[in-house]
Short mmCIF file of C-alpha atoms in Angstrom, two decimals:
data_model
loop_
_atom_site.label_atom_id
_atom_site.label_comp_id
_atom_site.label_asym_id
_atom_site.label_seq_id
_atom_site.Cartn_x
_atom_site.Cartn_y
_atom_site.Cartn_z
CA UNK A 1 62.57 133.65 93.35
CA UNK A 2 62.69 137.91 93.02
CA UNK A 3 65.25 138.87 95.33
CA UNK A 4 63.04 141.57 96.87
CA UNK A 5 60.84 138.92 97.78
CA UNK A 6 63.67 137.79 99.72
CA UNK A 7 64.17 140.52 101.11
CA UNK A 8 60.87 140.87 102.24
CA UNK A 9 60.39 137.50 103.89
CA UNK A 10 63.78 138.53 106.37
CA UNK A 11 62.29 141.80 107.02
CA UNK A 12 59.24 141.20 108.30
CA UNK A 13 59.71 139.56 111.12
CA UNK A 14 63.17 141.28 111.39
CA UNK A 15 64.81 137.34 110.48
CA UNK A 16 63.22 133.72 110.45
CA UNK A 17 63.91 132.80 114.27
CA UNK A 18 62.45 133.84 117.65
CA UNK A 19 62.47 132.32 121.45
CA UNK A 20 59.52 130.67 122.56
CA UNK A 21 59.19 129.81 126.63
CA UNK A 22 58.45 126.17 127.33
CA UNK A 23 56.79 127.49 130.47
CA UNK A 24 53.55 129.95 131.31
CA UNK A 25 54.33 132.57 133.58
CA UNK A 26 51.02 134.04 134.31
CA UNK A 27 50.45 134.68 137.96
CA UNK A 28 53.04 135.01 141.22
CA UNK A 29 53.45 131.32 142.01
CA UNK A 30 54.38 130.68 138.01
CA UNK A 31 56.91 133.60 138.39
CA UNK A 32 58.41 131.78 142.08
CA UNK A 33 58.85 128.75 139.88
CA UNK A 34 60.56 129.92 136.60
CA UNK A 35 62.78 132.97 138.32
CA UNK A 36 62.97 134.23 141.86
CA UNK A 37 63.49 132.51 144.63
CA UNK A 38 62.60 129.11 142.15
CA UNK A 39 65.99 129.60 140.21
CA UNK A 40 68.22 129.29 143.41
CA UNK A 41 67.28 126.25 144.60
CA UNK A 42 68.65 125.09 140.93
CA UNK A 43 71.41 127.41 141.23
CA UNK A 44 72.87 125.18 144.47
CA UNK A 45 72.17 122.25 142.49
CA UNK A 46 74.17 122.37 139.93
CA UNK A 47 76.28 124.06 142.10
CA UNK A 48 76.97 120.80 143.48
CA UNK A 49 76.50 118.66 140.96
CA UNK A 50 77.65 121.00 137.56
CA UNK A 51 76.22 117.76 135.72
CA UNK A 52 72.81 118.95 136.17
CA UNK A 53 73.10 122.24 134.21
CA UNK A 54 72.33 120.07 131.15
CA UNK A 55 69.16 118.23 132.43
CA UNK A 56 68.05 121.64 134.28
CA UNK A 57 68.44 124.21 131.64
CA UNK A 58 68.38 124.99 127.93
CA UNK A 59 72.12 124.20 127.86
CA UNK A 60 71.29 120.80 127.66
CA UNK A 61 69.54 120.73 123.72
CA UNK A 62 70.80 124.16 122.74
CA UNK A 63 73.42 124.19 119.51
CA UNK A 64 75.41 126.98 118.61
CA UNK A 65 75.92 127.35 114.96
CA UNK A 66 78.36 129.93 115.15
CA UNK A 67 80.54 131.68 111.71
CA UNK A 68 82.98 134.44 110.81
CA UNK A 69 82.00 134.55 107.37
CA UNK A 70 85.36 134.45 106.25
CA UNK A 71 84.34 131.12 103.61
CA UNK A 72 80.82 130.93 101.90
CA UNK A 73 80.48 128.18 99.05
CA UNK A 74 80.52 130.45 95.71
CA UNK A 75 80.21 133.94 97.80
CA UNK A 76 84.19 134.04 99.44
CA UNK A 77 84.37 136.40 102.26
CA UNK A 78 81.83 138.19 102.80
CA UNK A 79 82.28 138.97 106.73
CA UNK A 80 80.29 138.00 109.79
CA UNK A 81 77.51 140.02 109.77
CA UNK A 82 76.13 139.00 106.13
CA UNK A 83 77.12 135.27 107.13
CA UNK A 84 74.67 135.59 109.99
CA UNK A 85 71.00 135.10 107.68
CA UNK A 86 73.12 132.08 106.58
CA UNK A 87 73.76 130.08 110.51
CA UNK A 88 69.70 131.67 110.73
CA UNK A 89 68.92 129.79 108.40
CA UNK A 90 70.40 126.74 109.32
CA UNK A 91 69.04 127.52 112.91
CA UNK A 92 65.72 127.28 111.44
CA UNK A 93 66.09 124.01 109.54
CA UNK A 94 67.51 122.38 112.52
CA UNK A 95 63.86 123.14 114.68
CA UNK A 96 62.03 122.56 111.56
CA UNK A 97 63.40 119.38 110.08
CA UNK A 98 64.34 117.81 113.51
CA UNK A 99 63.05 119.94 116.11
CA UNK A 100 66.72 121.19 117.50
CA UNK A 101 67.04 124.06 119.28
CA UNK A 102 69.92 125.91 117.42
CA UNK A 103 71.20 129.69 118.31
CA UNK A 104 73.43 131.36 115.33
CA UNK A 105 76.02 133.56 116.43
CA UNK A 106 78.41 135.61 114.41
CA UNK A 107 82.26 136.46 115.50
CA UNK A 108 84.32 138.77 114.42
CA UNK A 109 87.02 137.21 112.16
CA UNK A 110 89.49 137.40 114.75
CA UNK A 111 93.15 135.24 115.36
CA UNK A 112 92.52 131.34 115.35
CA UNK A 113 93.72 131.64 118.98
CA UNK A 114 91.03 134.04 119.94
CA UNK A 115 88.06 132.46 117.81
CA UNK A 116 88.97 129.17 119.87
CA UNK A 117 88.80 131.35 123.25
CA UNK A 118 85.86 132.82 122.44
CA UNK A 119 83.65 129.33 121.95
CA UNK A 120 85.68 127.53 125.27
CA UNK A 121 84.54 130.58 127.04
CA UNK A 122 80.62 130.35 125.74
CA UNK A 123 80.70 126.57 125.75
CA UNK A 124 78.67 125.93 129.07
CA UNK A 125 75.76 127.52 127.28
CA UNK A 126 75.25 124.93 124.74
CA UNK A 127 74.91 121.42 124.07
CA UNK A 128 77.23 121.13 120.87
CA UNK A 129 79.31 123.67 118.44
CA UNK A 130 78.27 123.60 114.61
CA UNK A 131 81.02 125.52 113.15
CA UNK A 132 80.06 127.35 109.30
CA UNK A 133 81.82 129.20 106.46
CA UNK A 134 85.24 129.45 108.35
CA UNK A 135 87.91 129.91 105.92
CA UNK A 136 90.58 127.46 105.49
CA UNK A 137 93.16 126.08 107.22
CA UNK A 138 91.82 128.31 110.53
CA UNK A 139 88.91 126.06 110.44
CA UNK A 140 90.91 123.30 110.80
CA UNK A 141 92.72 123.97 113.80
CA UNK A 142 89.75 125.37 115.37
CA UNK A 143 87.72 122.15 115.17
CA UNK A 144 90.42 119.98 116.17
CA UNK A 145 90.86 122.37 119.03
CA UNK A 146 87.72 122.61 120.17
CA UNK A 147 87.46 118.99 120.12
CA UNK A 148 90.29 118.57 122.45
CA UNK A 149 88.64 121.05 125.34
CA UNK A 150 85.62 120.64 125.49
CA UNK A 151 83.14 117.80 126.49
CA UNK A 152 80.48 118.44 123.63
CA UNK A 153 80.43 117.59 120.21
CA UNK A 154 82.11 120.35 117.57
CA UNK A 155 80.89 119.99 114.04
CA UNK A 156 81.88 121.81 110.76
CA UNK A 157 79.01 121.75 108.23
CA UNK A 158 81.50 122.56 105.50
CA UNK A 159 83.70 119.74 106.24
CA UNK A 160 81.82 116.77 107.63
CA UNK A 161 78.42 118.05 106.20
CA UNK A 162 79.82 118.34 102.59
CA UNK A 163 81.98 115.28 103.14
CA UNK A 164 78.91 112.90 104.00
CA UNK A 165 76.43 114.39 101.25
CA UNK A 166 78.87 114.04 98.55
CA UNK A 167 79.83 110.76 99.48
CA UNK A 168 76.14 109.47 99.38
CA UNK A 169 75.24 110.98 96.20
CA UNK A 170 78.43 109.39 94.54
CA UNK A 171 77.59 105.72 95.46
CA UNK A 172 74.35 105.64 93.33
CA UNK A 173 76.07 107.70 90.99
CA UNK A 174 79.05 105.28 90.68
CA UNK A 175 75.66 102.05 90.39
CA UNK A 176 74.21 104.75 88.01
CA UNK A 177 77.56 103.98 85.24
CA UNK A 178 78.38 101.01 86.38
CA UNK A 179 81.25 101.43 87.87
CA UNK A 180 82.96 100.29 91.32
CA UNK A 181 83.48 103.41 93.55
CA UNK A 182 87.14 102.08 94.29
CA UNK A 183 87.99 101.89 90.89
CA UNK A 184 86.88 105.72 90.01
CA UNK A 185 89.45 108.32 89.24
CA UNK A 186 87.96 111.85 90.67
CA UNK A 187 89.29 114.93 90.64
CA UNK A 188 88.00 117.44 93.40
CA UNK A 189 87.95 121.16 92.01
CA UNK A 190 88.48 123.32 95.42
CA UNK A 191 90.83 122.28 97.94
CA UNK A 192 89.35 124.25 101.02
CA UNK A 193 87.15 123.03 104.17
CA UNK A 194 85.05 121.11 102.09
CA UNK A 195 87.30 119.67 99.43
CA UNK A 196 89.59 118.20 102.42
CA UNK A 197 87.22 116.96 104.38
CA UNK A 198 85.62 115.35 100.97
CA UNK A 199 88.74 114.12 99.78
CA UNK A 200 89.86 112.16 103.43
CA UNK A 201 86.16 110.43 103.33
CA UNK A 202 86.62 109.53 100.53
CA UNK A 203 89.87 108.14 100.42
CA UNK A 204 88.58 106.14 104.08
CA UNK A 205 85.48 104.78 101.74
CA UNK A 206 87.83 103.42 98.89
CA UNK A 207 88.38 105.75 96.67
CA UNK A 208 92.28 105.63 96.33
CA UNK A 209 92.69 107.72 92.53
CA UNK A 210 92.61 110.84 93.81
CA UNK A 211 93.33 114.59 92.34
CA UNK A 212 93.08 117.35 94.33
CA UNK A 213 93.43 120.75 92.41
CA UNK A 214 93.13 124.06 93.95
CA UNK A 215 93.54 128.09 92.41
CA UNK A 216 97.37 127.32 92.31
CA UNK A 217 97.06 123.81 90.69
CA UNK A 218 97.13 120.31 91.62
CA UNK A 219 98.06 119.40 95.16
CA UNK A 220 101.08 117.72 95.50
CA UNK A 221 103.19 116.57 98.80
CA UNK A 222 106.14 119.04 97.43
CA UNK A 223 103.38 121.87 96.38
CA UNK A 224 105.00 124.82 97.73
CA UNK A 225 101.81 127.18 97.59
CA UNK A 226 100.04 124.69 99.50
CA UNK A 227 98.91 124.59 103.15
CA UNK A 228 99.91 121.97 105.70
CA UNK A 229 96.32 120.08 105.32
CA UNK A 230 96.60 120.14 102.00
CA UNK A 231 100.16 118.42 101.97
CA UNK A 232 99.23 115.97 104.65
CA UNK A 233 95.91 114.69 102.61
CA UNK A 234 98.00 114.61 99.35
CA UNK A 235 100.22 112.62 101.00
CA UNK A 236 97.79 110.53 102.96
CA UNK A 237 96.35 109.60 99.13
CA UNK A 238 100.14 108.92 97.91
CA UNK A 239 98.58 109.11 94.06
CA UNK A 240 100.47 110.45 91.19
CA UNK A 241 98.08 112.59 89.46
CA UNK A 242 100.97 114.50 87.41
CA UNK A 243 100.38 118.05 88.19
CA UNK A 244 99.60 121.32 86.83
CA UNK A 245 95.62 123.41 86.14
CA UNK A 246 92.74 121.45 86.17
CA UNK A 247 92.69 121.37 82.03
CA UNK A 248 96.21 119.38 81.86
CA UNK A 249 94.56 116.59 84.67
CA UNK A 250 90.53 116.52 83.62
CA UNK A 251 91.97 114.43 81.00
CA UNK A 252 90.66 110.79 81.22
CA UNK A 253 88.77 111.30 84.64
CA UNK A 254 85.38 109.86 85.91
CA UNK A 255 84.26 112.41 88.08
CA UNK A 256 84.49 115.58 88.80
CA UNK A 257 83.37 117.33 92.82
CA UNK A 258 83.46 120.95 92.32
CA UNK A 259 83.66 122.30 96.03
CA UNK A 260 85.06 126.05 94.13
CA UNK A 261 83.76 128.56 91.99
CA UNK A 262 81.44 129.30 89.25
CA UNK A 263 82.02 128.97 85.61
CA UNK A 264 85.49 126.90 86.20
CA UNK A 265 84.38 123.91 83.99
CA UNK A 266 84.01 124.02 80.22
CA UNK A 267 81.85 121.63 78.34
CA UNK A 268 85.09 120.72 76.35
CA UNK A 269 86.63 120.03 79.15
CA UNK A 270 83.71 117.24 80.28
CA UNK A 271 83.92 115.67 76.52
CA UNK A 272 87.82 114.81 77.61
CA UNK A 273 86.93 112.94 80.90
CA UNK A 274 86.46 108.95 80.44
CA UNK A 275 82.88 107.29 79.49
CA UNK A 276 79.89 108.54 81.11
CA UNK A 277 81.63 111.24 83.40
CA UNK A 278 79.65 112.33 86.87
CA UNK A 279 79.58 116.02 87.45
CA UNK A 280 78.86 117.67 90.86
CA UNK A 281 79.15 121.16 90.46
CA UNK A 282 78.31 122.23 93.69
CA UNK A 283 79.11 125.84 94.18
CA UNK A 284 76.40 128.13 94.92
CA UNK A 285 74.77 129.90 93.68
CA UNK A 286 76.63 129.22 90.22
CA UNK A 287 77.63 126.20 89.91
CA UNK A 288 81.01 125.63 88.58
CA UNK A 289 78.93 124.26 84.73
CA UNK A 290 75.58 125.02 84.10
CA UNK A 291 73.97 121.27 84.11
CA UNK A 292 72.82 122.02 80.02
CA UNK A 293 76.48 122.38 79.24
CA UNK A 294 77.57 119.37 81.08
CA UNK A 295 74.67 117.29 80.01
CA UNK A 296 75.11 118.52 76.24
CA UNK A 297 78.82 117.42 76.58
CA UNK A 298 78.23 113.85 77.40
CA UNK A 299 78.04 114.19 81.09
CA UNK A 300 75.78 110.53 82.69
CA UNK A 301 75.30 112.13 85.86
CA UNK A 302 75.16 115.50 87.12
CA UNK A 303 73.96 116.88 90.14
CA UNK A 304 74.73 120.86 91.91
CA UNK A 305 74.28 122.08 95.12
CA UNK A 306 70.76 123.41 94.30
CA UNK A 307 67.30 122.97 94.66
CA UNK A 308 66.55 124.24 91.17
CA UNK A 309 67.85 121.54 89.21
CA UNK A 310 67.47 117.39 90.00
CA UNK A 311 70.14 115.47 92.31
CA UNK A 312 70.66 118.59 94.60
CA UNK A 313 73.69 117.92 97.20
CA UNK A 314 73.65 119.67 99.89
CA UNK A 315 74.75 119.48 103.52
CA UNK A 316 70.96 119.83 104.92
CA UNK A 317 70.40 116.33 104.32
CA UNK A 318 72.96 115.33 107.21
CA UNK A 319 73.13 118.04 109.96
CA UNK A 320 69.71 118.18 111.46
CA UNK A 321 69.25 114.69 111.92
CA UNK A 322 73.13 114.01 112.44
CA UNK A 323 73.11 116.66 115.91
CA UNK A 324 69.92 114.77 116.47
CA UNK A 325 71.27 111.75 117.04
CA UNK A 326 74.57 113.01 118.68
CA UNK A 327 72.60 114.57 121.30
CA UNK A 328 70.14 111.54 121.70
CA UNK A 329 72.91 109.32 121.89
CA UNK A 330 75.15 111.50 123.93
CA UNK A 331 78.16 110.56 121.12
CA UNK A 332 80.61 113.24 121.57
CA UNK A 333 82.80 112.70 118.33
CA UNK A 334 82.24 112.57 114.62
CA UNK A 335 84.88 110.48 113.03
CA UNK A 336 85.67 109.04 109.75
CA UNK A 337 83.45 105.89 110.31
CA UNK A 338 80.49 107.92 111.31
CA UNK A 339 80.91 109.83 108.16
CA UNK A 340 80.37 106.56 106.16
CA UNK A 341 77.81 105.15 108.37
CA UNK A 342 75.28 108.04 107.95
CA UNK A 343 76.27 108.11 103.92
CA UNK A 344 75.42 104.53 103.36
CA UNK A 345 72.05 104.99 105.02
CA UNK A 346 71.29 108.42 102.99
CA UNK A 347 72.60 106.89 99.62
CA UNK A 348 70.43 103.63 100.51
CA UNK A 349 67.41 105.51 100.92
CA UNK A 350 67.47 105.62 96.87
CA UNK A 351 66.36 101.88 95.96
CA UNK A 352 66.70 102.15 92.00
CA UNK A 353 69.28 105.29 91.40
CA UNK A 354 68.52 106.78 88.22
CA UNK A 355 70.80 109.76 86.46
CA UNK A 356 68.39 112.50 87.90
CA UNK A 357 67.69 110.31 91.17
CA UNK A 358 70.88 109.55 93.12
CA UNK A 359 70.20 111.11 96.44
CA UNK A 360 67.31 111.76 98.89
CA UNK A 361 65.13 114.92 98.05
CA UNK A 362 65.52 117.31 101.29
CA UNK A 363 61.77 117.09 101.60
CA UNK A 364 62.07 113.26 101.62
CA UNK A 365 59.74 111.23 103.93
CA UNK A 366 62.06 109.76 106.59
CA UNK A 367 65.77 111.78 106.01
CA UNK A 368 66.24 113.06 109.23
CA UNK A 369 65.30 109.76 110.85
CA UNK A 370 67.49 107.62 108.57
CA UNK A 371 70.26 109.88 109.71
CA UNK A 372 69.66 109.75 113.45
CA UNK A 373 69.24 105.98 112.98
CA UNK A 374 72.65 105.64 111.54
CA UNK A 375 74.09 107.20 114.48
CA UNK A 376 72.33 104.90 116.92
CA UNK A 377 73.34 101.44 114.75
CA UNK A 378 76.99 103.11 114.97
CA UNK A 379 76.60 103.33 118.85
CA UNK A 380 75.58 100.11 119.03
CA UNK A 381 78.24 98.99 116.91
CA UNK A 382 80.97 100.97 118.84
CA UNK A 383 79.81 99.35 122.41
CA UNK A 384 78.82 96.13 120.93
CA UNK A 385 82.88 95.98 120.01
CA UNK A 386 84.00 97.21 123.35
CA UNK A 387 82.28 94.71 125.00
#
């Protein structure tokens, strides 16, 4: 696609999103029921009861996808004004695909403090917080934060969204080789948001041969360059993956999740990893090996984070059904198990996985639904055990 094209798609309309009332106002006794004096009688409602603001008003389906731009996959920081057409665009695949409202907002890349002010202090205007491109470790603390104070559900595309994509596409590539997912050593190339988040769902699902390597190296509980998240997942995994640049650890390894930067990965490099390696190069929008390089150098499965080549992973396959079912179910949380739940049910949506067929398509018949069922079965599951 020409990048003026592009260009002109956003401009004219002036973006991709606009309101639309769920109500005619066309004569005096439509404008006494949507505003004045109507709105007052709801006003001492909820006044009352502050539980109806989210049956009453658009508080009650609205999402805020919300970014500082401080962390786009394969872009860096690039601030929050251009990381606005990005949560816009994600605003318009969540009414599209699964027909939630979603609002994108930019901040200011502010203190973590103030970032976590600023949503509280929005909050009561939405239904649930889907965080984007926030720079790591802030994001970190700011989810967990946000979790703890408010009463709606606070999701980070770049860490749960990556997290349950990658995990789906790597069971069928794991039945693609023939190989057990517990017994695969992977290395995951980018240690941020994403490659945490990744790395601790994956560890929960089985995978226990671990290597996490980031610009300064491999990730190791006594890595001094490394952040507190990092430390905690490397020692969480407790595996001794020796240490030093990706080249001195590629060495012998059966997959390789690139959650970094383009052009990092060398065709020599894939010839060294063990029998019928799986690549996900999944920076955008270079991956981190051109799929002809890693398919010349012996690579069984490859897949990249977009649409232009087969096996794309990307987070689109999880959010718009995931916040659907979170807000159908009223499930305020996404844990660990969740995670799993909703990649089983993607990665089982593939009957036969084949080297170029290991995930859903995002155009699939039935994704969004799959996801939102998974999330139901898991609330059944969760009350069925607290029974």
């Amino acid at each position: 696609m020409e990048q003026d094209e592009v260009i002109a798609i956003h401009e004219a309309e002036t973006g991709v999103l606009q309101m639309a009332p769920e109500m005619r106002v066309e004569n005096p006794s439509d404008l006494s029921l949507a505003y004045t004096p109507g709105v007052a009688t709801m006003s001492k409602a909820i006044e009352r009861d502050p539980s109806l603001k989210a049956k009453m008003t658009l508080s009650g389906k609205l999402i805020a996808v919300v970014t500082d731009g401080s962390a786009v996959l394969g872009l860096g920081n690039i601030g929050p004004a251009a990381g606005l057409p990005i949560v816009e665009g994600k605003a318009l695949l969540y009414k599209s695909l699964a027909g939630v409202d979603a609002l994108p907002l930019a901040v200011e890349q502010v203190s973590t403090e103030e970032f976590i002010r600023t949503i509280r202090n929005i909050s009561l205007s939405f239904a649930g917080i889907h965080l984007e491109d926030i720079a790591a470790p802030q994001c970190f603390e700011i989810e967990t934060s946000l979790e703890q104070l408010l009463d709606i559900p606070v999701y980070h595309d770049d860490q749960e969204g990556t997290a349950i994509v990658v995990l789906a596409a790597l069971i069928n590539a794991a039945k693609v080789v023939g190989k057990r997912l517990s017994d695969l050593r992977v290395v995951i190339n980018g240690v941020g948001a994403g490659g945490i988040a990744t790395g601790r769902l994956l560890y929960a699902a089985g995978v226990r041969k671990l290597t996490l390597v980031d610009i300064d190296g491999v990730v190791r509980p006594d890595s001094p360059a490394c952040n507190s998240y990092q430390i905690e997942l490397a020692e969480q995994i407790g595996y001794d993956s020796g240490s030093g640049s990706l080249d001195e650890v590629i060495s012998g390894q059966d997959v390789f999740i690139g959650l970094s930067a383009a052009n990092v990965l060398s065709g020599r490099q894939v010839r060294r990893m063990a029998a019928d390696p799986i690549i996900f190069a999944l920076a955008n929008p270079v991956p981190e090996i051109e799929p002809s390089v890693a398919r010349e150098a012996g690579a069984a499965v490859i897949a990249t984070g977009s649409s232009q080549h087969p096996n794309q992973v990307n987070n689109i396959l999880a959010f718009p059904g995931l916040f659907k079912g979170l807000l159908e179910c009223g499930l305020k949380r996404v844990d660990l198990k969740l995670e799993q739940t909703v990649a089983r049910a993607l990665a089982h949506m593939v009957c036969d996985p084949a080297p170029e067929h290991i995930i859903p398509g995002v155009f699939d018949e039935g994704v969004v639904e799959t996801v939102t069922q998974a999330i139901r079965a898991y609330v059944i599951d969760q009350n069925s055990n607290h029974i």
